[in-house]
Coordinates of C-alpha atoms in Angstrom, one line a residue:
X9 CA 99.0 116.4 137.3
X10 CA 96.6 113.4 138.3
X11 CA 97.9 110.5 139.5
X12 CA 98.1 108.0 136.4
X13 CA 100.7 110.9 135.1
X14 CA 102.8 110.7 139.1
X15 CA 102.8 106.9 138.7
X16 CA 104.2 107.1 135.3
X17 CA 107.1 109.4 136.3
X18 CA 107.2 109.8 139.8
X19 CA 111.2 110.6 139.9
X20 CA 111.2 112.2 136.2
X21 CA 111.3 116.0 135.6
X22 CA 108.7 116.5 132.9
X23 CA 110.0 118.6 130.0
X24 CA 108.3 119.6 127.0
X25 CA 108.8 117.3 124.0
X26 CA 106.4 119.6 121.8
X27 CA 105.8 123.7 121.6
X28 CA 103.5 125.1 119.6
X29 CA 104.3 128.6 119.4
X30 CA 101.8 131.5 117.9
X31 CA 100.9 128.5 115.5
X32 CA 98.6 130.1 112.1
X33 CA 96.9 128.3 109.2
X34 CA 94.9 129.1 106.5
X35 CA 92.9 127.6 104.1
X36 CA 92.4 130.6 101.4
X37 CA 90.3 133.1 103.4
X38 CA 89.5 130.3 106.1
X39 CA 91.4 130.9 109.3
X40 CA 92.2 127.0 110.5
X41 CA 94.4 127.9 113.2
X42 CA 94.9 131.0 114.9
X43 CA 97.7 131.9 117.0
X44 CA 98.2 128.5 118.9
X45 CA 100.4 128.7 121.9
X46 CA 100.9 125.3 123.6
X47 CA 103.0 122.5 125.5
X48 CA 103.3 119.2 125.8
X49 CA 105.4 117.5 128.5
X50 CA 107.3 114.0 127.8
X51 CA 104.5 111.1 129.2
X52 CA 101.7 113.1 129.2
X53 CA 98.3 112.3 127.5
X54 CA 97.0 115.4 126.4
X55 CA 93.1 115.3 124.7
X56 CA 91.5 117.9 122.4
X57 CA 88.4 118.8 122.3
X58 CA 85.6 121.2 120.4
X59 CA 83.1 121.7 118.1
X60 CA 84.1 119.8 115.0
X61 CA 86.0 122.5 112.4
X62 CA 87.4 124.0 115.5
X63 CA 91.2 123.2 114.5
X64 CA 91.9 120.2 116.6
X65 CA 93.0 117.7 113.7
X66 CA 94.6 120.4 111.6
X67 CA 96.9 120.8 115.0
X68 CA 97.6 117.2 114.8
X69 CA 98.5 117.2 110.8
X70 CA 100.9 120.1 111.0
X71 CA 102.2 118.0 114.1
X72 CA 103.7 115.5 112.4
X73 CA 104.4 118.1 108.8
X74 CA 101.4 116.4 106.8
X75 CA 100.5 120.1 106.8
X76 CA 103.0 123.1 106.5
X77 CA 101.9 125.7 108.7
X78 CA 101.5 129.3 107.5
X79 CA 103.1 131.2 110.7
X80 CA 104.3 130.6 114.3
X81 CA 106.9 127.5 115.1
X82 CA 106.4 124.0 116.7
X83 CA 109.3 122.4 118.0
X84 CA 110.1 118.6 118.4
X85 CA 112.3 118.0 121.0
X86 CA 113.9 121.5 121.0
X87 CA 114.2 121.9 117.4
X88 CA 112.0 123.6 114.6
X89 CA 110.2 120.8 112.2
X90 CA 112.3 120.8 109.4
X91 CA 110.7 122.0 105.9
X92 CA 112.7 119.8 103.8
X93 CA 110.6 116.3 102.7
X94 CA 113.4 114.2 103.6
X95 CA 113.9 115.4 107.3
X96 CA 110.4 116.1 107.7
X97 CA 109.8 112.3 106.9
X98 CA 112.4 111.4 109.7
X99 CA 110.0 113.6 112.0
X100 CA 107.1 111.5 110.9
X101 CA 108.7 108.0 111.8
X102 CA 108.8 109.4 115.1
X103 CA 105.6 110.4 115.7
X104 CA 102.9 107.7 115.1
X105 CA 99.5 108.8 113.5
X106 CA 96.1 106.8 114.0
X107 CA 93.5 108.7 111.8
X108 CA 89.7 108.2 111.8
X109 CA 88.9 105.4 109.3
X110 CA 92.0 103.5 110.0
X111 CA 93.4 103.3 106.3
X112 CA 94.7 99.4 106.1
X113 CA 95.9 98.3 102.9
X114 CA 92.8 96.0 102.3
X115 CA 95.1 93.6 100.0
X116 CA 97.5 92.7 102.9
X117 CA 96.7 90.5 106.2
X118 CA 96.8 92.4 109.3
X119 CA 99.7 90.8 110.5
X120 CA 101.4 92.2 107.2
X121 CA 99.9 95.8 107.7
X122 CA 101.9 96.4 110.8
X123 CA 105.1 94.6 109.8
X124 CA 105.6 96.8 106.1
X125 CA 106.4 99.5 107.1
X126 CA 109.5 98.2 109.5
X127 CA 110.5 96.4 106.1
X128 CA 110.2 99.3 104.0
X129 CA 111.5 102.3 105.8
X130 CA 113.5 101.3 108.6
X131 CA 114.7 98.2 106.8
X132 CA 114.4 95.7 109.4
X133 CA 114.5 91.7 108.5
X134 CA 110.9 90.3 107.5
X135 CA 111.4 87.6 109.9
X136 CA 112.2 90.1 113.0
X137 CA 109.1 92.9 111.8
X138 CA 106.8 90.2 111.4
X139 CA 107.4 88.8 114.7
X140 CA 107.1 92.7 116.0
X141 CA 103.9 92.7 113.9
X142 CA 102.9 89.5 116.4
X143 CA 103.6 91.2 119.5
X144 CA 102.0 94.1 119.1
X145 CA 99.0 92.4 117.5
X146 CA 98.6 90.7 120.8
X147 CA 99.6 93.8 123.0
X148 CA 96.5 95.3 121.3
X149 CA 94.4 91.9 122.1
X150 CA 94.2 90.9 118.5
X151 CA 96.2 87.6 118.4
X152 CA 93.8 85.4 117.1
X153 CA 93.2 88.1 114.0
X154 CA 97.2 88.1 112.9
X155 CA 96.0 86.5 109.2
X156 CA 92.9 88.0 108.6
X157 CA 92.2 90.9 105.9
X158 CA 90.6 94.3 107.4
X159 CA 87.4 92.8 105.4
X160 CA 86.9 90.4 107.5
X161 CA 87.9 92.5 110.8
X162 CA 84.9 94.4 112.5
X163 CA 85.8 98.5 112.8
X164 CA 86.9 98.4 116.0
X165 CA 89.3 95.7 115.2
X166 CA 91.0 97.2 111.8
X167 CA 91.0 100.6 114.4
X168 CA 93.2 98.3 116.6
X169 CA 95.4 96.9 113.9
X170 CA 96.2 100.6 112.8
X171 CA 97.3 101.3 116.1
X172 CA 99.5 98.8 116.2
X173 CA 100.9 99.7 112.9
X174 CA 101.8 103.0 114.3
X175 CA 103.5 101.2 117.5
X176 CA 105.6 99.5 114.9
X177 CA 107.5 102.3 114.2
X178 CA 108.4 102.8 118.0
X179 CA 107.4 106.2 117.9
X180 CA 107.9 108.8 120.7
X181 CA 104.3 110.4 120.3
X182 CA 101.3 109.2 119.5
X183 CA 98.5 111.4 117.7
X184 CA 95.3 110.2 117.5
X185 CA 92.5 111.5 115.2
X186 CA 88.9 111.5 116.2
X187 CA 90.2 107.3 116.7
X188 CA 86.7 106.2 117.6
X189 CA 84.5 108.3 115.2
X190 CA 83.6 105.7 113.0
X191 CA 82.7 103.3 115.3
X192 CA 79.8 101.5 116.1
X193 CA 79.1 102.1 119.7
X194 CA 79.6 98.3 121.4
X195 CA 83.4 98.4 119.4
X196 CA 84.9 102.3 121.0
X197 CA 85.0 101.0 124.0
X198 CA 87.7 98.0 122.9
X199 CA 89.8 100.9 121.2
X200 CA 89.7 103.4 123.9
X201 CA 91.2 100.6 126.4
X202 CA 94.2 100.3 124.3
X203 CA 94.4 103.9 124.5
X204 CA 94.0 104.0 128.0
X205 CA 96.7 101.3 128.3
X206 CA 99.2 103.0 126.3
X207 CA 98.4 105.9 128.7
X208 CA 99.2 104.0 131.7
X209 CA 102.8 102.7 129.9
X210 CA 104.1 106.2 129.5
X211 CA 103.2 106.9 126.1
X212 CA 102.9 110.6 125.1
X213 CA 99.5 111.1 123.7
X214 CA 97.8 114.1 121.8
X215 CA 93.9 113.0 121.3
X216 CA 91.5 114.6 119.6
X217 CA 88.0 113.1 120.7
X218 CA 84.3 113.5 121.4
X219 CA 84.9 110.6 123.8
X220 CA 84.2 113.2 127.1
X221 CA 84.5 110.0 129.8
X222 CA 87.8 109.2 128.3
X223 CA 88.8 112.9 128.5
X224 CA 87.9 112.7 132.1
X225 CA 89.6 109.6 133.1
X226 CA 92.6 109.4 131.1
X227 CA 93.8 112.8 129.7
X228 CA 96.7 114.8 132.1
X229 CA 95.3 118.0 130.7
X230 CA 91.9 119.1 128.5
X231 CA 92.2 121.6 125.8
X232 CA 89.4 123.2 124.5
X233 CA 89.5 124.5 120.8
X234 CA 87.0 126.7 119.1
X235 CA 87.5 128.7 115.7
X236 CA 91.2 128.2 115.5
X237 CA 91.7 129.1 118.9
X238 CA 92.5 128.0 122.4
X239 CA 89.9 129.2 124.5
X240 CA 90.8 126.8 127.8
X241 CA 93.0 124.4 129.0
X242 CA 93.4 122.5 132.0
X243 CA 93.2 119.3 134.5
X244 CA 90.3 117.4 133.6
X245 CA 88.5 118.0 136.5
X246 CA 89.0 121.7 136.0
X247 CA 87.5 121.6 132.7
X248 CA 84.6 119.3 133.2
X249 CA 83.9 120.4 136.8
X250 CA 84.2 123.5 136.8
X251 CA 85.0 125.5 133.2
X252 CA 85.7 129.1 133.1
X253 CA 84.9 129.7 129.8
X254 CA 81.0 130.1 129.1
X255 CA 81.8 128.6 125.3
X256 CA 83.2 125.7 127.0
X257 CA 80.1 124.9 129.3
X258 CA 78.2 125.3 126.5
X259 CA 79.7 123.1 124.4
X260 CA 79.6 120.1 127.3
X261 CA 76.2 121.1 127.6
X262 CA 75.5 120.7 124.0
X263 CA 76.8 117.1 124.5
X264 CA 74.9 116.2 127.7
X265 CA 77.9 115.9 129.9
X266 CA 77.0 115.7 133.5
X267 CA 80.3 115.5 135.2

């Protein structure tokens, strides 16, 4: 455990909050997951990584039952994900999902993209979401931006409005989705520091990213997916120091990652 994850919860037994047991999907003949065993502990940011195709954000969709999985279990705090829509959307309010191209409603300010769904599914007062949708807005350093439409926000920006959105719903887990992929390159950074902030609050994170440095500084533990499978996990400095899997020094290689 590094020591962002003993400042966050020096006195705190850390139990699992997710299990992912013998996990299988499959897309017709296409094997998207195969046989995924894996924990993760309450506070702890926990970043994906491998070749693209590899299984990382199908693990992340049958998370949070946008996908049903076709074998295994994963638990949520001790229990099974439910199969049933209704319960399974319960499961979703709990977990918060920040995708790759950040999927705004263009028609609606941003200050009115995080407060909706308060209104709508948890039922809150407008008055009390919107000033929620405020906060956050500023927690993710975008208080000047509250009335402005994702057209007029740069990438970065509408990627920071979504993550707020998904704070909005007060969720236990945060899954992120490749969050910086469609970036340009002078706007990741202003994304990942929210991340790394959210990190350094407590928040439980699963992160799928090509964003190796942030793996490196941030993550509590590195997983390393290829073809469906989990070929290595460990501390970051483990994995990008010293990886005992030749598919995973090749794949650092391929990405000119120096330690």
């Amino acid at each position: 455990m590094n020591a962002t994850t003993q400042a966050k919860n020096k006195d705190e037994a850390v139990a699992p909050i997710l299990v992912y047991e013998n996990v299988r999907k499959q897309y017709g003949a296409f094997v998207a997951l195969n046989g995924v065993s894996l924990r993760v502990n309450v506070r702890e940011v926990l970043c994906l990584i491998g070749p693209s195709g590899s299984g990382k954000s199908t693990l992340l969709r049958c998370t949070n039952a946008l996908e049903a999985i076709d074998g295994g279990t994963i638990s949520f705090e001790g229990r099974p994900l439910p199969k049933r829509d209704s319960e399974t959307r319960k499961i979703r309010q709990r977990m918060g999902m920040v995708f790759q191209n950040f999927e705004l409603f263009p028609h609606m300010s941003a200050l009115d993209n995080v407060a909706m769904a308060p209104i709508t599914v948890l039922g809150m007062r407008e008055s009390e979401a919107r000033e929620r949708a405020r906060a956050l807005l500023s927690k993710v350093n975008l208080a000047d931006k509250v009335d402005n439409f994702p057209s007029n926000l740069s990438g970065g920006q509408q990627q920071r409005v979504a993550i707020a959105r998904a704070l909005a719903m007060e969720p236990e887990v945060m899954l992120f989705d490749e969050p910086t992929s469609a970036l340009d390159p002078e706007t990741i950074g202003e994304v990942l520091n929210v991340m790394k902030a959210l990190a350094e609050e407590g928040m439980t994170m699963i992160v799928v990213t090509h964003e190796m440095t942030f793996a490196r500084r941030v993550a509590d533990r590195v997983v390393v997916f290829e073809r469906g499978a989990i070929i290595e996990e460990g501390s970051p400095k483990q994995i990008f120091e010293n990886p005992k899997a030749g598919r995973t020094r090749d794949f650092l290689s391929h990405l000119g990652w120096n330690g």
